[in-house]
CSV table of N, CA and C in Angstrom, one decimal:
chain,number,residue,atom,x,y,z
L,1,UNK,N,-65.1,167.0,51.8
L,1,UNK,CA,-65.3,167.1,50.4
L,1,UNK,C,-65.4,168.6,50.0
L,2,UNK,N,-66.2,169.4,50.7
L,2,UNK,CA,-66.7,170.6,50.5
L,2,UNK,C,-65.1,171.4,50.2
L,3,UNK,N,-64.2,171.5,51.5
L,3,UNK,CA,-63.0,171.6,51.5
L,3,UNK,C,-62.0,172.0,50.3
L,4,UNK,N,-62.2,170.4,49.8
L,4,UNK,CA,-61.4,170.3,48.9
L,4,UNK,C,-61.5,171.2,47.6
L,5,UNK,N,-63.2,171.2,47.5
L,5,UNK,CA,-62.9,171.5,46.1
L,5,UNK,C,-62.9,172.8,46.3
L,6,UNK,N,-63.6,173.8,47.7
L,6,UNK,CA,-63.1,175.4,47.5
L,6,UNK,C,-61.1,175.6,47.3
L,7,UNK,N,-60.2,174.7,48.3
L,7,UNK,CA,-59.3,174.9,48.2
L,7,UNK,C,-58.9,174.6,46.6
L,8,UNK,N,-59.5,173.7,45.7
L,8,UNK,CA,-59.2,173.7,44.3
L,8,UNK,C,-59.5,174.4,43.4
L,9,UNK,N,-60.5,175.3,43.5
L,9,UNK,CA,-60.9,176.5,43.0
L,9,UNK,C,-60.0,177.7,43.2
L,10,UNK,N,-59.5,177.7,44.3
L,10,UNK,CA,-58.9,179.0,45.1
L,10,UNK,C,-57.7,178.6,44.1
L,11,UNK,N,-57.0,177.7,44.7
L,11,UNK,CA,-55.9,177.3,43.5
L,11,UNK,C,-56.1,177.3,42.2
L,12,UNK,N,-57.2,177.2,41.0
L,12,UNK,CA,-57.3,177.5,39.6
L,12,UNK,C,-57.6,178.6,39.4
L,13,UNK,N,-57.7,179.6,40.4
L,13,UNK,CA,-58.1,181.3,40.7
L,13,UNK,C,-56.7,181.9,40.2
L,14,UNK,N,-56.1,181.2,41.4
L,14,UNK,CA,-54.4,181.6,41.7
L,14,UNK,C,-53.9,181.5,40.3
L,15,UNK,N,-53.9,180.3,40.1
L,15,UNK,CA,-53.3,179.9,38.6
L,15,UNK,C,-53.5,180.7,37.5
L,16,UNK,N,-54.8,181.1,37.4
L,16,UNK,CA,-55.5,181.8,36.4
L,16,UNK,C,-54.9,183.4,36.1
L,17,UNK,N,-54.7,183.5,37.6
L,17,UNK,CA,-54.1,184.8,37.8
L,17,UNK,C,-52.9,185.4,37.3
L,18,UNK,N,-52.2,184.1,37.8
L,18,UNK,CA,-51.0,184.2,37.0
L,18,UNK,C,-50.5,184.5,36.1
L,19,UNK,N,-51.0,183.2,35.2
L,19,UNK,CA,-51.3,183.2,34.0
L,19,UNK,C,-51.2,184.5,33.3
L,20,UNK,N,-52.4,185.4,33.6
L,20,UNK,CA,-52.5,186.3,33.1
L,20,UNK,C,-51.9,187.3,33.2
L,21,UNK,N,-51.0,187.5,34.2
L,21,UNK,CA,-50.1,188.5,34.9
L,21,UNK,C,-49.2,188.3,34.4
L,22,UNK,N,-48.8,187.4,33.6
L,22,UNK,CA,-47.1,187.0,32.9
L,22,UNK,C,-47.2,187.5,31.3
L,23,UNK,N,-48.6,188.1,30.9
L,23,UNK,CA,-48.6,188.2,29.5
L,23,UNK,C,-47.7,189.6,29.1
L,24,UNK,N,-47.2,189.8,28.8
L,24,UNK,CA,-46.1,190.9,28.5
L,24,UNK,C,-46.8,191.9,27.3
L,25,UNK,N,-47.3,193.4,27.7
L,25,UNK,CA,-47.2,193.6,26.2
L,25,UNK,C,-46.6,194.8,25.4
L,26,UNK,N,-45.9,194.6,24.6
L,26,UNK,CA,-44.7,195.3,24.5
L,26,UNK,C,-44.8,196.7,24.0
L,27,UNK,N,-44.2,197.5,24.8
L,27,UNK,CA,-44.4,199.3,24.5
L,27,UNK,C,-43.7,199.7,23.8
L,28,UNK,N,-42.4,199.2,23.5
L,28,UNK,CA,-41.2,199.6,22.8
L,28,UNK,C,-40.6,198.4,22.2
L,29,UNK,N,-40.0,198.6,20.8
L,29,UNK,CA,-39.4,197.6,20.1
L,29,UNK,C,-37.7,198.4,19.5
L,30,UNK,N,-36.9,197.7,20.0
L,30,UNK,CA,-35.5,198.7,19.9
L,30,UNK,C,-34.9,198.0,18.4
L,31,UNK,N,-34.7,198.8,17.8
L,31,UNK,CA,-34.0,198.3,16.6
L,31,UNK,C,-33.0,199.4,15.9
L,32,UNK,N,-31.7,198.3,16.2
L,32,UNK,CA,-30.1,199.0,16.2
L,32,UNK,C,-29.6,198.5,14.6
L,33,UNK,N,-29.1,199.1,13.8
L,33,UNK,CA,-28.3,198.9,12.7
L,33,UNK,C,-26.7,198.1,13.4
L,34,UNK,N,-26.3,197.7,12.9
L,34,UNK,CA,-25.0,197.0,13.0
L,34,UNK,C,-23.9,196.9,12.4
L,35,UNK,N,-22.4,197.2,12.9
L,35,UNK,CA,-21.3,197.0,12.0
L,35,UNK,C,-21.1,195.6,11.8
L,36,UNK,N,-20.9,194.9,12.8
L,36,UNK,CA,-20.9,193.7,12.9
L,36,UNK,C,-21.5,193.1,14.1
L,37,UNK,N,-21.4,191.4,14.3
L,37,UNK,CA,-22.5,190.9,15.4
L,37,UNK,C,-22.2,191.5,16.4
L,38,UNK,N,-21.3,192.2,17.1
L,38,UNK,CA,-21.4,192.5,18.5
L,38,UNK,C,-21.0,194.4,18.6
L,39,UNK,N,-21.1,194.7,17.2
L,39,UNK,CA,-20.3,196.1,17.3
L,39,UNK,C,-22.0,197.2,16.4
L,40,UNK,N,-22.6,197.8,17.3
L,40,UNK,CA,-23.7,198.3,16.9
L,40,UNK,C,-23.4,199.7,15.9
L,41,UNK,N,-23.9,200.3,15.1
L,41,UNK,CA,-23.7,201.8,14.2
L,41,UNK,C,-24.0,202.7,15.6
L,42,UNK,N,-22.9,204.2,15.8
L,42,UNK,CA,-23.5,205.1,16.5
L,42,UNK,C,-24.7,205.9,15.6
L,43,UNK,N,-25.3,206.0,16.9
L,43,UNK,CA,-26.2,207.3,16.4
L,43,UNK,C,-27.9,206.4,15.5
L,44,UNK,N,-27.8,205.2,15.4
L,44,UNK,CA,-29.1,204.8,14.6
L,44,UNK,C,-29.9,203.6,15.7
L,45,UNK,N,-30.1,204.0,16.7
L,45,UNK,CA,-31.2,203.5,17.6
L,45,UNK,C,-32.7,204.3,17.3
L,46,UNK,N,-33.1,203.3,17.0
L,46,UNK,CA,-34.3,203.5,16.7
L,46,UNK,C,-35.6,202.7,17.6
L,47,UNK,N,-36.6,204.0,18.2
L,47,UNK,CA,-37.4,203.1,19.2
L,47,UNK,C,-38.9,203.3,18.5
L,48,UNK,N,-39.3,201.8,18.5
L,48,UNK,CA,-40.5,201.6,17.7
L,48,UNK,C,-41.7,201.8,18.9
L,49,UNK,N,-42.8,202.7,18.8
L,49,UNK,CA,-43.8,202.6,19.9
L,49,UNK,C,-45.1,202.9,19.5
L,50,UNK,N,-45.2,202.9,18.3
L,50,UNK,CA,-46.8,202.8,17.7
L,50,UNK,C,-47.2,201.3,18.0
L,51,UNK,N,-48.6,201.5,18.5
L,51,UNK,CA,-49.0,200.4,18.5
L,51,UNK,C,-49.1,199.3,17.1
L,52,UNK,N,-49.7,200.5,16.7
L,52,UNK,CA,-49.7,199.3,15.4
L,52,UNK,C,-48.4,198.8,14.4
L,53,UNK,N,-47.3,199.6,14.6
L,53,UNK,CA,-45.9,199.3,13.6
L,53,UNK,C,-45.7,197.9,14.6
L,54,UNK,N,-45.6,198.0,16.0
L,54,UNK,CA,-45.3,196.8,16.8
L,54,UNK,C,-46.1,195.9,16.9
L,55,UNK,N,-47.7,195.7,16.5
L,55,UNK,CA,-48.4,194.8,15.9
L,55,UNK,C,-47.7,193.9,14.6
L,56,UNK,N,-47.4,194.4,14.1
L,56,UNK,CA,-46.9,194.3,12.4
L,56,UNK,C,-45.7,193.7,12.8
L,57,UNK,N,-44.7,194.3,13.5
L,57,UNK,CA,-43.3,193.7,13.7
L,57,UNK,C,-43.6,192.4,14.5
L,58,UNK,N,-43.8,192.3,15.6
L,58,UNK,CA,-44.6,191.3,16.5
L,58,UNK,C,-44.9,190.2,15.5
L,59,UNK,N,-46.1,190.3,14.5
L,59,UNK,CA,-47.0,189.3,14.0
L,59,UNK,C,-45.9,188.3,12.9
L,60,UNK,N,-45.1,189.9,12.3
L,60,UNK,CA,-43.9,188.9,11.2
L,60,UNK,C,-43.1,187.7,11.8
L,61,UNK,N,-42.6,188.3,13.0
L,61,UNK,CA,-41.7,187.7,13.6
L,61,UNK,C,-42.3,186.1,14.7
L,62,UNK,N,-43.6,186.5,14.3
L,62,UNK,CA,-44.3,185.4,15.3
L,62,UNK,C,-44.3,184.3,13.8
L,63,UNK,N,-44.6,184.6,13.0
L,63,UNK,CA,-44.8,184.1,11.6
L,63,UNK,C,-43.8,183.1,10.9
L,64,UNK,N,-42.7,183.4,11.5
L,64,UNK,CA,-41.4,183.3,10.9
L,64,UNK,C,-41.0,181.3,10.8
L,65,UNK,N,-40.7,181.4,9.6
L,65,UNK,CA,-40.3,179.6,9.5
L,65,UNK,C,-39.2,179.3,9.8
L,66,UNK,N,-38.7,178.3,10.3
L,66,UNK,CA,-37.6,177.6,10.5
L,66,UNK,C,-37.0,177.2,9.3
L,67,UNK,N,-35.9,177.7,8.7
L,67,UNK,CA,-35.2,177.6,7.5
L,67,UNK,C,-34.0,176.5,7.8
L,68,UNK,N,-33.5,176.4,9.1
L,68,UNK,CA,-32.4,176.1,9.4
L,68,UNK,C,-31.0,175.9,9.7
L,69,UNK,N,-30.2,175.4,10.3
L,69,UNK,CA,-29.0,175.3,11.4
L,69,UNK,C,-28.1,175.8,9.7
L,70,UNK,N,-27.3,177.1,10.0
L,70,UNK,CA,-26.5,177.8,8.7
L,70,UNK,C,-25.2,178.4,9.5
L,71,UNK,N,-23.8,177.8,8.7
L,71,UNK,CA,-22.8,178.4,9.4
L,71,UNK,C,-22.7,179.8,8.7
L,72,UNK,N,-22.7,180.8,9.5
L,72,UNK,CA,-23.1,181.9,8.8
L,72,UNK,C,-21.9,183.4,9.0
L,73,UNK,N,-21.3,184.1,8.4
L,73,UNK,CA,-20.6,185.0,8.5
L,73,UNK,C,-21.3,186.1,8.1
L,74,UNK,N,-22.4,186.3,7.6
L,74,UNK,CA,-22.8,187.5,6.6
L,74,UNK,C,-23.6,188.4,8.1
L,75,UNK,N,-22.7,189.6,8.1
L,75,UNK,CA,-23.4,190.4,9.1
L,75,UNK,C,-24.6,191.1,8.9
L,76,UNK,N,-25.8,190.9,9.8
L,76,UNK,CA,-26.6,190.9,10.0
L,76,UNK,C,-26.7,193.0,9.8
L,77,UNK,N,-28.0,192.9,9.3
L,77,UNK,CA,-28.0,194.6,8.9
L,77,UNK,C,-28.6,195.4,10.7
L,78,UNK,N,-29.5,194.4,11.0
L,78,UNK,CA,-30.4,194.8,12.5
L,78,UNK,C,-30.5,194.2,13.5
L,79,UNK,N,-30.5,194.8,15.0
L,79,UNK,CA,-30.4,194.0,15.8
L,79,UNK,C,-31.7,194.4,16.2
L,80,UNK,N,-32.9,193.4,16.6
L,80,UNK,CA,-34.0,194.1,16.9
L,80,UNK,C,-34.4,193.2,18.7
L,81,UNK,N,-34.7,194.7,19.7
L,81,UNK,CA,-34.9,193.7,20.9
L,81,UNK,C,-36.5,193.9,21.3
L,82,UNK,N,-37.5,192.7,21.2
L,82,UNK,CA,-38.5,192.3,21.5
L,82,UNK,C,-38.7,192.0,22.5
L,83,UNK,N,-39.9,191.7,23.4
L,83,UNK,CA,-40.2,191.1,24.8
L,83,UNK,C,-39.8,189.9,24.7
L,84,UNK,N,-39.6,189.4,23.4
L,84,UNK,CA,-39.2,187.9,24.0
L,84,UNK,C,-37.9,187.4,23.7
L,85,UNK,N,-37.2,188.7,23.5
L,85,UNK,CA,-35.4,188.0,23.2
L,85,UNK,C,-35.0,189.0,21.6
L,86,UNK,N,-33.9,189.3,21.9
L,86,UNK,CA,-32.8,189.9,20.9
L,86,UNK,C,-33.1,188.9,19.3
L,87,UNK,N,-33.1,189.7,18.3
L,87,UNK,CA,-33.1,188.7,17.0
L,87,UNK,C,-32.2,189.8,16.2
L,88,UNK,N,-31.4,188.9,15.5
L,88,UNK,CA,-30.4,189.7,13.9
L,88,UNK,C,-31.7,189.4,12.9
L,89,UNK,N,-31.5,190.7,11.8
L,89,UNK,CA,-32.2,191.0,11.0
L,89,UNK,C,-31.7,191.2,9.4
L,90,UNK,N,-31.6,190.2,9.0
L,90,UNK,CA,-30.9,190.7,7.4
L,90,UNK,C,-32.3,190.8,6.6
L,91,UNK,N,-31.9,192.1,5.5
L,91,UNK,CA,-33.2,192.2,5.0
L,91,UNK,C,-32.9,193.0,3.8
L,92,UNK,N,-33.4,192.7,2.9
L,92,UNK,CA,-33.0,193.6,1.2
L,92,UNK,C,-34.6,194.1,0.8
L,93,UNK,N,-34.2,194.4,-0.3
L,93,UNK,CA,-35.1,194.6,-1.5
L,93,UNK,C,-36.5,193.8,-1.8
L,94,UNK,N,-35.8,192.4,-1.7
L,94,UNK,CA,-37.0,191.2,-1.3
L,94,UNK,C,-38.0,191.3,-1.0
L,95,UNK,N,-39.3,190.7,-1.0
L,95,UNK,CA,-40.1,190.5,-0.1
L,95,UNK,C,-39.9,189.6,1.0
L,96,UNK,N,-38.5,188.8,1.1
L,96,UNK,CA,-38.0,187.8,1.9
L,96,UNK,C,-36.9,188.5,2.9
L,97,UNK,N,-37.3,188.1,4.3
L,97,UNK,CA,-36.0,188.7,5.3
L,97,UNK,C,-35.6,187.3,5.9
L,98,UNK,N,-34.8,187.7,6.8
L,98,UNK,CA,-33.9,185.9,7.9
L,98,UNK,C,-33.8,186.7,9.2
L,99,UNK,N,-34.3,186.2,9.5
L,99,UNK,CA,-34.3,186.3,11.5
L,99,UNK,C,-33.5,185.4,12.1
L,100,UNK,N,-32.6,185.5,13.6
L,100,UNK,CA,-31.7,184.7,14.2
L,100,UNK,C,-32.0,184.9,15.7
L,101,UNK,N,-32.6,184.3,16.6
L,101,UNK,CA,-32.3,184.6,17.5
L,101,UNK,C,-30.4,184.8,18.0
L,102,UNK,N,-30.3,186.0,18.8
L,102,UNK,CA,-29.3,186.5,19.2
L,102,UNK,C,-28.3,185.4,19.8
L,103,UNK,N,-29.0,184.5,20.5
L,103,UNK,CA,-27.9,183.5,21.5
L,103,UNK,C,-28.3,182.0,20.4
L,104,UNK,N,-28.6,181.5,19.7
L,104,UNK,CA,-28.1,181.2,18.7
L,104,UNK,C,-28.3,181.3,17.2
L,105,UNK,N,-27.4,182.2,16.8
L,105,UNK,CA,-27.6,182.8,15.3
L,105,UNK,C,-27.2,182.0,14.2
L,106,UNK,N,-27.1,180.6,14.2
L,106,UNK,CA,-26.9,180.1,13.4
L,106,UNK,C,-28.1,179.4,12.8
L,107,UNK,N,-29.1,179.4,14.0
L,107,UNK,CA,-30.6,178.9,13.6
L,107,UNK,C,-31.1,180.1,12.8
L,108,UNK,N,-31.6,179.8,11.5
L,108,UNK,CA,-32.0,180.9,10.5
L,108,UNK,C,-33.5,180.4,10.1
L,109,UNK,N,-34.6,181.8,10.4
L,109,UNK,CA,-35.7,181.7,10.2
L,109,UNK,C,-35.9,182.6,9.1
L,110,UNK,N,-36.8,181.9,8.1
L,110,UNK,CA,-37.5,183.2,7.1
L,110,UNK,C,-38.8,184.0,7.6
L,111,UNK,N,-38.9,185.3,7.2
L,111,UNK,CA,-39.7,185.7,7.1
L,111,UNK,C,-40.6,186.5,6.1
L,112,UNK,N,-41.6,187.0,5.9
L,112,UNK,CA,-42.1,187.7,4.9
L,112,UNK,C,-42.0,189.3,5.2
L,113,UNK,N,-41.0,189.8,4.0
L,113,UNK,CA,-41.0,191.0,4.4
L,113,UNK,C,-42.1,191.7,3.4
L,114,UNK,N,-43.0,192.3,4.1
L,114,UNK,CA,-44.2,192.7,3.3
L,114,UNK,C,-43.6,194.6,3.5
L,115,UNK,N,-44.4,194.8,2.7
L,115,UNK,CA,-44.0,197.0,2.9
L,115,UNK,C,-44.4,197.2,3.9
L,116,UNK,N,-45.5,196.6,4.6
L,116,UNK,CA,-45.7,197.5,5.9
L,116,UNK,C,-45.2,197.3,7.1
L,117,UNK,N,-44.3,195.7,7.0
L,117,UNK,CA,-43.1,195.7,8.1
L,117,UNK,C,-42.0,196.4,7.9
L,118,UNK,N,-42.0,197.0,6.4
L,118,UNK,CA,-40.6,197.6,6.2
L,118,UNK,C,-40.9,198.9,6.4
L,119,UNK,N,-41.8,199.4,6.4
L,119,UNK,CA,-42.1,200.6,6.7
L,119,UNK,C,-42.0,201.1,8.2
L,120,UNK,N,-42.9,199.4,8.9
L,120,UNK,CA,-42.9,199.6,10.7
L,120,UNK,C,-41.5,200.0,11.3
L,121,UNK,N,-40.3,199.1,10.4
L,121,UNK,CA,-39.0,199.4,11.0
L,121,UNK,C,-38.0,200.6,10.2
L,122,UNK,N,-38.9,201.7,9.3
L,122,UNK,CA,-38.1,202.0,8.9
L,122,UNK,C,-36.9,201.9,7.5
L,123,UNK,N,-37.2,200.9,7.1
L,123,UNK,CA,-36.2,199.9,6.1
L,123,UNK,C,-36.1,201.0,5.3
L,124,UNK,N,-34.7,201.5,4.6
L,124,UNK,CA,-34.4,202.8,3.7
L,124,UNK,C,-33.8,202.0,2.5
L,125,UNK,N,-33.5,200.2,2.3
L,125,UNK,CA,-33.6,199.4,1.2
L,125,UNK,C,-32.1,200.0,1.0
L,126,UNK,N,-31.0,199.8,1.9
L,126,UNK,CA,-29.2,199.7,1.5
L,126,UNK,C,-29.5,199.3,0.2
């Protein structure tokens, strides 16, 4: 009995460890202007690495609603790549933007574009 439960310990150690070893946290956030979905602008790579702008970017994007499945043509203004996957970025004037994950961009999420995310990425308001 004794056995068991050190070897079950040792294993929710292991687990635990893991766990925490897979948390990702992100030092750079890449955000590319776009001619179209697969054809990027030269020259406007832009690398995000304040902690706190990638706070801000991070939290919107964590934020973001499911709007829904849109057959969509309208090219996306940004391509932005996060620890957790590539997203298209359309974004105006608004206090409202639309996020897509990259490998399916027809799933369209809202988000809240407040100044200080527009600020984190730079937004110069086309």
């Amino acid at each position: 009995m004794k056995i068991k439960t050190i070897m079950f310990l040792i294993i929710c150690s292991m687990w635990l460890v893991a766990c925490n070893s897979t948390k990702e946290t992100t030092t750079t956030i890449e955000i590319q202007e776009l001619i179209n979905f697969e054809e990027e602008k030269p020259d406007t790579l832009l690398l995000i690495s304040d902690a706190k702008d990638i706070k801000i970017i991070e939290k919107t994007f964590k934020k973001a609603r499911e709007f829904g499945e849109v057959d969509n043509n309208i090219v996306p203004q940004y391509k932005f790549k996060l620890s957790d996957g590539e997203y298209y970025l359309w974004i105006d004037h608004t206090k409202t933007g639309t996020i897509a994950n990259v490998n399916s961009r027809n799933m369209f999420y809202n988000i809240l574009a407040t100044e200080k995310f527009k600020e984190a990425i730079n937004y110069q308001g086309q």
